[in-house]
Amino acid sequence: MSATKSSDFMLKIKQNMGFSIAVLLFTVVYFLYHLAHPKGFSTQVLVQNSNEVFSLAMLAMAQTVPVLLGGLDLSVGAVMTLIDCLASHLLEGQGVSVGFGVIVCLIAGAAAGFVNGCVVVFGRIQPIIATLATGAVYMGLALFLRPIPGGKINEDINWAMTNALGDFAETVGIFEEGKASWFQPIAGIPTALVLLILVAVLVWVPFRRSVTGRTVYAIGSAEGAAFMSGLNIAGGKLAAFTLAGFLAGIGGIFMAIQTSSGNADIPMAGAYTLSSIASVVIGGTSLLGGTGSAIGSIFGTLILKVISFNFRVFDIAPLLQPLFEGLVLLAAVSLGALSILRVKNQLELFR
Amino acid sequence: MTDMLKSISLSRLSRDDKPIAIAAMFILVILIAGTVYTLDRFGSAPLFSPGYLIQQLQIGSFLGIVAAGMMLVILISQIDLSVPWTLAAGAMTATAVGGPWALPAALAVGLFVGTINGLGVAYLRIPSMIFTLGVNAVMRGLMVAQTGGFAPQTKATDLMRYLAAERTFGIPHAIFVWLAVSILLVIMLRRTSFGRSIYAIGNKESAAYLSGVPTKRVTIIAFILCSVLASLSGVLLAGYSTKAYQGMGDAYVLPAIAAVVIGGTNILGGRGRYLGTVVGVILIVLLNSVLSIMEMPEAGRQIIYGLVIIAMLLVYGRGEKATS
């Protein structure tokens, strides 16, 4: 019995080779980082890292969904920036108004994604070029909201979300202000990390297991076959882009909370979009669609970010950082492609 | 009545010519809308003056040369995202080397980057989207490490100034360079087996391979041409602005893709005429210029820019529904 179980496990690893390598690579590199860091293995470092990772991790998850369709969303960075600017107007107040603001921001993000989906599905324009255009529109809207960087976020929210769970409980006033004895073992976990796991478990996993989620995978594998099997192609695509907008919106809200301001920075939005594609690929999702997962993309983000963390602890000239990031990306995708060289029949290469 | 005439004449055009005709009409619309604005505001119509149009063509030639290379890559259903830093690297190399070797050195940079891109895409079969993205990051890293992250102090050579900024008979030389590139490209695409191979690969790579097209070689050459043209554009741009600077290519990649697509080239490859790309470039350059004459804030410009791309594609870029 246990033998079959372990062979099942090995099979799963084999089927998700890209993902497994990503997880392993991250674990090793991140462990080395903590070993070398003077304050390694402390809540402080963990909190700082989680905050830096969160927004890009959200964008990487967002990017994963259209990529699974066999498409691409070049507007995720713009949606994030738009929601960042929107949140810098809405999350200033106290209590209920902040909660209301968060909900409006989430809806706005999903709406932006839904518009992308409509252009792709009903306009029948290729996703890459459609989102290139809608991305420009969202950047324009963001610039209308914040022609110059600024705005303000409720300070309690900023403090609660960008620190450890203990600080969160203290600010919100739950679990005896975070002093409850049962709470102590987990009080040091960064809030952003918990939020990341919550989004993965509460948003991605149910989506992946729903009929809509499986439709997205089917469309990415073979759209014609999915259509012939009676799957709702239009619905699947709309859902995929809407989910992408929703996740990018979460990233935007967190970015506003973290920086306590809104900033419609066009180059930054572009850089985030490109990093999200890199994260998706490093996380083992195929750009051709049909295979991969948003969880893998989270690890892709972690790997990208951990490289820049390491630049701080190991004494490497910061000027070399972009070079190393590029080389790691190239190495990752080239290693993944080496199996191509073993293919005997050239025709198998064309898809 | 006129609408009917228009629809009849448009429907007679072939599938590849229709986008070009519509985009050309849209250029006229932009010019007329801009002129109405300037007449109303300043009482003059500078938009139809030869001086203004030639200046726009000069600015457009930098984008046009980049878009020409991008079109080749898009025609084989790939994409080249390494253009921004290939362009910047070409410019920085040219100004750093200086003297008579400035131009060859810059083109050599393009040749090198294009070869790497082509090898990765043709032999390792890594999706070009991600491979060229990585190459772009590496080029950026190399340039940042080389220059320390500042604009290099070196200046453009006389030849670069001559090619980009100086004029003969009132026409800037940059336009002649663009024209020469365009003529070579049209001949290549329409009259050589290499050009036909590009269209064949874009339509169905496996079929092209089975009919004996050297798909790998053609892919590599297409990527090389794209990178060489990007570095050439970088040299011209450095000549135009007398120096190279960080991020000088960042504003070129997405407009280049947009210009190619607005001109009717299918983003999935295999279809499109070069004339369309030229029209697309002119459309984008004029749209930018007219919006800035109207003192449109950056926010409005971005929105209009995005809406124009969507509108143009809704008219003629619609794909087919999956039905089998």
Short mmCIF file of C-alpha atoms in Angstrom, two decimals, chain A:
data_model
loop_
_atom_site.label_atom_id
_atom_site.label_comp_id
_atom_site.label_asym_id
_atom_site.label_seq_id
_atom_site.Cartn_x
_atom_site.Cartn_y
_atom_site.Cartn_z
CA MET A 1 0.00 0.00 0.00
CA SER A 2 2.64 2.46 1.03
CA ALA A 3 4.70 1.40 -1.98
CA THR A 4 1.98 2.48 -4.41
CA LYS A 5 1.55 5.70 -2.48
CA SER A 6 5.22 6.59 -2.76
CA SER A 7 5.26 5.70 -6.44
CA ASP A 8 2.20 7.91 -6.89
CA PHE A 9 4.14 10.68 -5.23
CA MET A 10 7.14 10.10 -7.50
CA LEU A 11 4.84 10.17 -10.53
CA LYS A 12 3.37 13.48 -9.40
CA ILE A 13 6.86 14.93 -9.06
CA LYS A 14 7.79 13.64 -12.49
CA GLN A 15 4.66 15.13 -14.03
CA ASN A 16 5.37 18.48 -12.38
CA MET A 17 9.10 18.57 -12.97
CA GLY A 18 9.29 22.34 -13.55
CA PHE A 19 7.35 23.04 -10.39
CA SER A 20 9.40 20.59 -8.30
CA ILE A 21 12.68 22.10 -9.46
CA ALA A 22 11.37 25.60 -8.71
CA VAL A 23 10.41 24.61 -5.14
CA LEU A 24 13.72 22.86 -4.53
CA LEU A 25 15.77 25.73 -5.96
CA PHE A 26 13.92 28.28 -3.88
CA THR A 27 14.28 26.26 -0.66
CA VAL A 28 18.03 25.85 -1.10
CA VAL A 29 18.74 29.45 -2.12
CA TYR A 30 16.51 30.93 0.54
CA PHE A 31 18.12 28.73 3.23
CA LEU A 32 21.56 29.96 2.12
CA TYR A 33 20.28 33.54 2.28
CA HIS A 34 19.15 33.13 5.89
CA LEU A 35 22.43 31.44 6.80
CA ALA A 36 24.41 34.36 5.38
CA HIS A 37 22.13 37.09 6.72
CA PRO A 38 23.32 38.58 10.04
CA LYS A 39 19.71 38.51 11.30
CA GLY A 40 18.84 35.29 9.51
CA PHE A 41 15.86 33.15 10.54
CA SER A 42 14.21 36.10 12.31
CA THR A 43 10.68 37.47 12.03
CA GLN A 44 12.06 40.82 10.96
CA VAL A 45 13.76 39.46 7.84
CA LEU A 46 10.82 37.23 7.04
CA VAL A 47 8.38 40.15 7.29
CA GLN A 48 10.53 42.33 5.06
CA ASN A 49 10.85 39.60 2.43
CA SER A 50 7.15 38.76 2.45
CA ASN A 51 6.20 42.39 1.92
CA GLU A 52 8.56 42.71 -1.01
CA VAL A 53 7.29 39.52 -2.61
CA PHE A 54 3.53 39.88 -2.17
CA SER A 55 2.52 42.21 -5.02
CA LEU A 56 4.63 40.44 -7.64
CA ALA A 57 3.38 37.06 -6.40
CA MET A 58 -0.19 38.26 -6.95
CA LEU A 59 0.69 39.47 -10.45
CA ALA A 60 2.37 36.15 -11.21
CA MET A 61 -0.77 34.30 -10.13
CA ALA A 62 -2.83 36.70 -12.22
CA GLN A 63 -0.61 36.16 -15.26
CA THR A 64 -0.82 32.38 -14.86
CA VAL A 65 -4.52 32.19 -15.69
CA PRO A 66 -4.41 33.77 -19.20
CA VAL A 67 -1.16 31.89 -19.88
CA LEU A 68 -2.95 28.61 -19.09
CA LEU A 69 -5.41 29.61 -21.84
CA GLY A 70 -2.49 29.86 -24.22
CA GLY A 71 -2.74 33.65 -24.12
CA LEU A 72 -0.92 36.38 -22.28
CA ASP A 73 -2.02 39.40 -20.28
CA LEU A 74 0.21 42.41 -20.87
CA SER A 75 -2.09 44.58 -18.75
CA VAL A 76 -1.57 43.00 -15.30
CA GLY A 77 0.99 45.65 -14.33
CA ALA A 78 -1.35 48.41 -15.50
CA VAL A 79 -4.32 46.93 -13.59
CA MET A 80 -2.15 46.72 -10.47
CA THR A 81 -1.09 50.36 -10.89
CA LEU A 82 -4.68 51.46 -11.53
CA ILE A 83 -5.93 49.75 -8.35
CA ASP A 84 -2.91 51.11 -6.46
CA CYS A 85 -3.95 54.64 -7.44
CA LEU A 86 -7.62 53.93 -6.71
CA ALA A 87 -6.78 52.51 -3.27
CA SER A 88 -4.68 55.56 -2.44
CA HIS A 89 -7.91 57.56 -2.70
CA LEU A 90 -10.26 55.10 -1.00
CA LEU A 91 -8.27 53.63 1.91
CA GLU A 92 -7.61 56.90 3.70
CA GLY A 93 -10.49 56.92 6.17
CA GLN A 94 -11.38 54.83 9.22
CA GLY A 95 -13.30 51.64 9.95
CA VAL A 96 -16.16 50.89 7.60
CA SER A 97 -15.05 53.25 4.86
CA VAL A 98 -11.75 51.37 4.53
CA GLY A 99 -13.56 48.05 4.25
CA PHE A 100 -15.84 49.59 1.65
CA GLY A 101 -12.79 50.92 -0.20
CA VAL A 102 -11.15 47.51 -0.30
CA ILE A 103 -14.31 45.97 -1.73
CA VAL A 104 -14.58 48.70 -4.39
CA CYS A 105 -10.93 48.13 -5.31
CA LEU A 106 -11.42 44.37 -5.61
CA ILE A 107 -14.47 44.88 -7.83
CA ALA A 108 -12.61 47.44 -9.95
CA GLY A 109 -9.73 45.01 -10.49
CA ALA A 110 -12.11 42.23 -11.50
CA ALA A 111 -13.97 44.66 -13.78
CA ALA A 112 -10.75 45.63 -15.53
CA GLY A 113 -10.02 41.95 -16.09
CA PHE A 114 -13.57 41.37 -17.30
CA VAL A 115 -13.17 44.14 -19.88
CA ASN A 116 -9.99 42.41 -21.10
CA GLY A 117 -11.96 39.20 -21.39
CA CYS A 118 -14.74 40.91 -23.36
CA VAL A 119 -12.27 42.40 -25.84
CA VAL A 120 -10.65 38.99 -26.29
CA VAL A 121 -13.84 36.93 -26.46
CA PHE A 122 -16.30 39.21 -28.25
CA GLY A 123 -13.77 41.35 -30.13
CA ARG A 124 -11.88 38.16 -31.10
CA ILE A 125 -8.58 40.01 -30.81
CA GLN A 126 -5.44 38.09 -29.80
CA PRO A 127 -4.97 38.41 -26.00
CA ILE A 128 -1.41 39.76 -26.24
CA ILE A 129 -2.36 42.69 -28.45
CA ALA A 130 -5.77 43.27 -26.83
CA THR A 131 -4.22 43.57 -23.36
CA LEU A 132 -1.41 45.72 -24.74
CA ALA A 133 -4.13 48.20 -25.76
CA THR A 134 -6.32 47.90 -22.64
CA GLY A 135 -3.16 48.19 -20.54
CA ALA A 136 -2.54 51.62 -22.08
CA VAL A 137 -6.13 52.60 -21.25
CA TYR A 138 -5.76 51.45 -17.61
CA MET A 139 -2.47 53.35 -17.31
CA GLY A 140 -4.29 56.43 -18.59
CA LEU A 141 -7.04 56.00 -15.97
CA ALA A 142 -4.38 55.54 -13.27
CA LEU A 143 -2.71 58.77 -14.41
CA PHE A 144 -6.06 60.55 -14.18
CA LEU A 145 -6.42 59.33 -10.59
CA ARG A 146 -2.82 60.20 -9.66
CA PRO A 147 -1.16 62.63 -12.09
CA ILE A 148 1.64 62.90 -9.53
CA PRO A 149 2.50 60.30 -6.86
CA GLY A 150 0.71 60.87 -3.60
CA GLY A 151 -2.27 59.95 -1.48
CA LYS A 152 -2.46 58.36 1.89
CA ILE A 153 -3.46 55.08 3.46
CA ASN A 154 -4.96 54.49 6.88
CA GLU A 155 -1.88 54.03 9.09
CA ASP A 156 -3.37 51.23 11.17
CA ILE A 157 -4.03 49.21 8.04
CA ASN A 158 -0.51 49.86 6.82
CA TRP A 159 0.94 48.72 10.14
CA ALA A 160 -1.32 45.68 10.48
CA MET A 161 -0.79 44.36 6.96
CA THR A 162 2.94 44.88 6.59
CA ASN A 163 4.08 43.30 9.86
CA ALA A 164 3.77 40.01 11.69
CA LEU A 165 0.51 38.38 12.76
CA GLY A 166 1.15 39.52 16.34
CA ASP A 167 1.13 43.18 15.27
CA PHE A 168 -1.97 42.50 13.17
CA ALA A 169 -3.85 41.04 16.15
CA GLU A 170 -2.71 43.92 18.36
CA THR A 171 -3.87 46.57 15.88
CA VAL A 172 -7.19 44.91 15.17
CA GLY A 173 -7.67 44.01 18.83
CA ILE A 174 -8.28 40.28 18.60
CA PHE A 175 -6.82 37.35 20.59
CA GLU A 176 -6.32 39.53 23.71
CA GLU A 177 -4.41 42.10 21.62
CA GLY A 178 -2.30 39.28 20.22
CA LYS A 179 -1.10 38.25 23.71
CA ALA A 180 -3.15 35.02 23.96
CA SER A 181 -0.80 32.19 24.87
CA TRP A 182 -2.04 29.83 22.14
CA PHE A 183 -1.40 32.59 19.61
CA GLN A 184 2.28 33.05 20.46
CA PRO A 185 3.72 30.26 18.27
CA ILE A 186 2.25 31.84 15.14
CA ALA A 187 2.55 35.49 16.16
CA GLY A 188 5.84 35.82 14.30
CA ILE A 189 4.46 34.83 10.90
CA PRO A 190 4.29 37.78 8.48
CA THR A 191 0.74 38.93 7.68
CA ALA A 192 1.58 39.22 3.98
CA LEU A 193 2.68 35.58 3.89
CA VAL A 194 -0.57 34.49 5.52
CA LEU A 195 -2.53 36.61 3.06
CA LEU A 196 -0.63 35.04 0.16
CA ILE A 197 -1.45 31.54 1.38
CA LEU A 198 -5.07 32.53 1.97
CA VAL A 199 -5.43 33.85 -1.58
CA ALA A 200 -3.85 30.69 -2.96
CA VAL A 201 -6.11 28.41 -0.91
CA LEU A 202 -9.34 30.40 -1.07
CA VAL A 203 -9.17 31.74 -4.62
CA TRP A 204 -6.87 29.60 -6.74
CA VAL A 205 -7.60 26.10 -5.41
CA PRO A 206 -11.40 26.34 -5.73
CA PHE A 207 -11.00 27.84 -9.20
CA ARG A 208 -8.62 25.08 -10.25
CA ARG A 209 -11.10 22.43 -9.16
CA SER A 210 -14.19 24.04 -10.65
CA VAL A 211 -15.53 23.19 -14.09
CA THR A 212 -14.55 26.70 -15.22
CA GLY A 213 -10.98 26.12 -14.06
CA ARG A 214 -10.75 22.82 -15.89
CA THR A 215 -12.24 24.51 -18.96
CA VAL A 216 -9.36 27.01 -18.89
CA TYR A 217 -6.84 24.14 -18.91
CA ALA A 218 -8.75 22.41 -21.69
CA ILE A 219 -8.81 25.54 -23.86
CA GLY A 220 -5.05 25.86 -23.40
CA SER A 221 -4.46 22.25 -24.42
CA ALA A 222 -6.70 22.20 -27.48
CA GLU A 223 -9.34 24.85 -27.99
CA GLY A 224 -11.05 23.00 -30.81
CA ALA A 225 -11.33 19.81 -28.77
CA ALA A 226 -12.66 21.76 -25.79
CA PHE A 227 -15.31 23.32 -28.01
CA MET A 228 -16.28 19.94 -29.43
CA SER A 229 -16.59 18.54 -25.90
CA GLY A 230 -19.29 21.11 -25.23
CA LEU A 231 -17.27 23.23 -22.82
CA ASN A 232 -18.21 26.88 -22.45
CA ILE A 233 -15.24 28.46 -24.23
CA ALA A 234 -16.40 32.08 -23.97
CA GLY A 235 -17.27 31.67 -20.29
CA GLY A 236 -13.92 30.07 -19.52
CA LYS A 237 -11.99 32.86 -21.20
CA LEU A 238 -14.05 35.58 -19.53
CA ALA A 239 -13.56 33.92 -16.14
CA ALA A 240 -9.82 33.57 -16.72
CA PHE A 241 -9.28 37.25 -17.54
CA THR A 242 -11.63 38.38 -14.76
CA LEU A 243 -9.71 36.29 -12.24
CA ALA A 244 -6.46 37.75 -13.57
CA GLY A 245 -7.80 41.27 -13.04
CA PHE A 246 -9.05 40.37 -9.56
CA LEU A 247 -5.66 38.96 -8.49
CA ALA A 248 -3.79 41.91 -10.02
CA GLY A 249 -6.18 44.15 -8.07
CA ILE A 250 -5.22 42.45 -4.79
CA GLY A 251 -1.58 43.12 -5.70
CA GLY A 252 -2.47 46.77 -6.32
CA ILE A 253 -4.26 47.15 -2.98
CA PHE A 254 -1.29 45.69 -1.15
CA MET A 255 1.12 47.91 -3.04
CA ALA A 256 -0.89 50.97 -1.98
CA ILE A 257 -0.98 49.76 1.64
CA GLN A 258 2.73 48.98 1.63
CA THR A 259 3.91 52.25 0.06
CA SER A 260 1.10 54.28 1.68
CA SER A 261 0.61 56.11 -1.59
CA GLY A 262 -0.49 55.78 -5.19
CA ASN A 263 1.99 56.13 -8.04
CA ALA A 264 1.07 55.82 -11.73
CA ASP A 265 4.55 54.90 -12.92
CA ILE A 266 4.46 53.59 -16.52
CA PRO A 267 7.96 51.99 -16.55
CA MET A 268 7.27 50.31 -13.21
CA ALA A 269 3.99 48.85 -14.49
CA GLY A 270 5.81 47.49 -17.54
CA ALA A 271 8.59 46.00 -15.43
CA TYR A 272 6.05 44.28 -13.17
CA THR A 273 4.23 42.82 -16.18
CA LEU A 274 7.46 41.40 -17.61
CA SER A 275 8.55 40.04 -14.21
CA SER A 276 5.16 38.35 -13.89
CA ILE A 277 5.75 36.52 -17.20
CA ALA A 278 9.22 35.50 -16.02
CA SER A 279 7.76 34.23 -12.72
CA VAL A 280 5.15 32.18 -14.54
CA VAL A 281 7.75 30.51 -16.77
CA ILE A 282 10.23 29.84 -13.96
CA GLY A 283 7.33 28.37 -11.97
CA GLY A 284 6.89 25.67 -14.60
CA THR A 285 3.85 26.90 -16.52
CA SER A 286 4.06 26.44 -20.28
CA LEU A 287 3.58 29.60 -22.34
CA LEU A 288 1.80 27.39 -24.88
CA GLY A 289 -0.97 26.87 -22.35
CA GLY A 290 -2.63 23.90 -20.76
CA THR A 291 -0.06 22.94 -18.12
CA GLY A 292 1.12 24.60 -14.95
CA SER A 293 -0.38 26.24 -11.90
CA ALA A 294 -0.54 29.53 -10.05
CA ILE A 295 1.18 27.90 -7.06
CA GLY A 296 4.18 27.27 -9.29
CA SER A 297 4.15 30.91 -10.32
CA ILE A 298 4.33 31.95 -6.66
CA PHE A 299 7.53 29.95 -6.36
CA GLY A 300 8.73 31.49 -9.62
CA THR A 301 8.31 34.91 -8.01
CA LEU A 302 10.06 33.72 -4.86
CA ILE A 303 13.06 32.56 -6.90
CA LEU A 304 13.27 35.86 -8.81
CA LYS A 305 13.07 37.84 -5.58
CA VAL A 306 15.42 35.63 -3.59
CA ILE A 307 18.13 36.37 -6.14
CA SER A 308 17.89 40.08 -5.39
CA PHE A 309 17.79 39.33 -1.65
CA ASN A 310 21.05 37.45 -1.99
CA PHE A 311 22.65 40.44 -3.65
CA ARG A 312 22.23 42.30 -0.38
CA VAL A 313 23.81 39.72 1.90
CA PHE A 314 26.56 38.48 -0.37
CA ASP A 315 28.75 41.40 -1.22
CA ILE A 316 28.00 41.69 -4.96
CA ALA A 317 28.00 45.02 -6.77
CA PRO A 318 24.35 46.06 -7.10
CA LEU A 319 25.08 47.17 -10.66
CA LEU A 320 25.44 43.52 -11.64
CA GLN A 321 21.98 42.64 -10.36
CA PRO A 322 20.00 43.05 -13.61
CA LEU A 323 22.64 41.01 -15.41
CA PHE A 324 22.30 38.14 -12.95
CA GLU A 325 18.52 38.25 -13.06
CA GLY A 326 18.62 37.96 -16.83
CA LEU A 327 21.15 35.14 -16.75
CA VAL A 328 19.10 33.20 -14.20
CA LEU A 329 15.98 33.59 -16.34
CA LEU A 330 17.83 32.44 -19.46
CA ALA A 331 19.44 29.53 -17.61
CA ALA A 332 16.09 28.46 -16.16
CA VAL A 333 14.27 28.39 -19.49
CA SER A 334 17.25 26.86 -21.34
CA LEU A 335 17.60 24.02 -18.83
CA GLY A 336 13.90 23.37 -19.15
CA ALA A 337 14.30 23.17 -22.93
CA LEU A 338 17.28 20.81 -23.02
CA SER A 339 15.02 17.76 -23.34
CA ILE A 340 14.26 19.08 -26.85
CA LEU A 341 17.74 18.00 -27.93
CA ARG A 342 16.84 14.37 -27.26
CA VAL A 343 13.82 14.42 -29.55
CA LYS A 344 14.50 12.14 -32.54
CA ASN A 345 11.55 13.04 -34.74
CA GLN A 346 11.77 16.69 -35.74
CA LEU A 347 8.04 16.82 -36.39
CA GLU A 348 7.31 16.35 -32.71
CA LEU A 349 8.82 19.76 -32.08
CA PHE A 350 6.12 21.64 -33.95
CA ARG A 351 2.96 22.32 -32.10
#
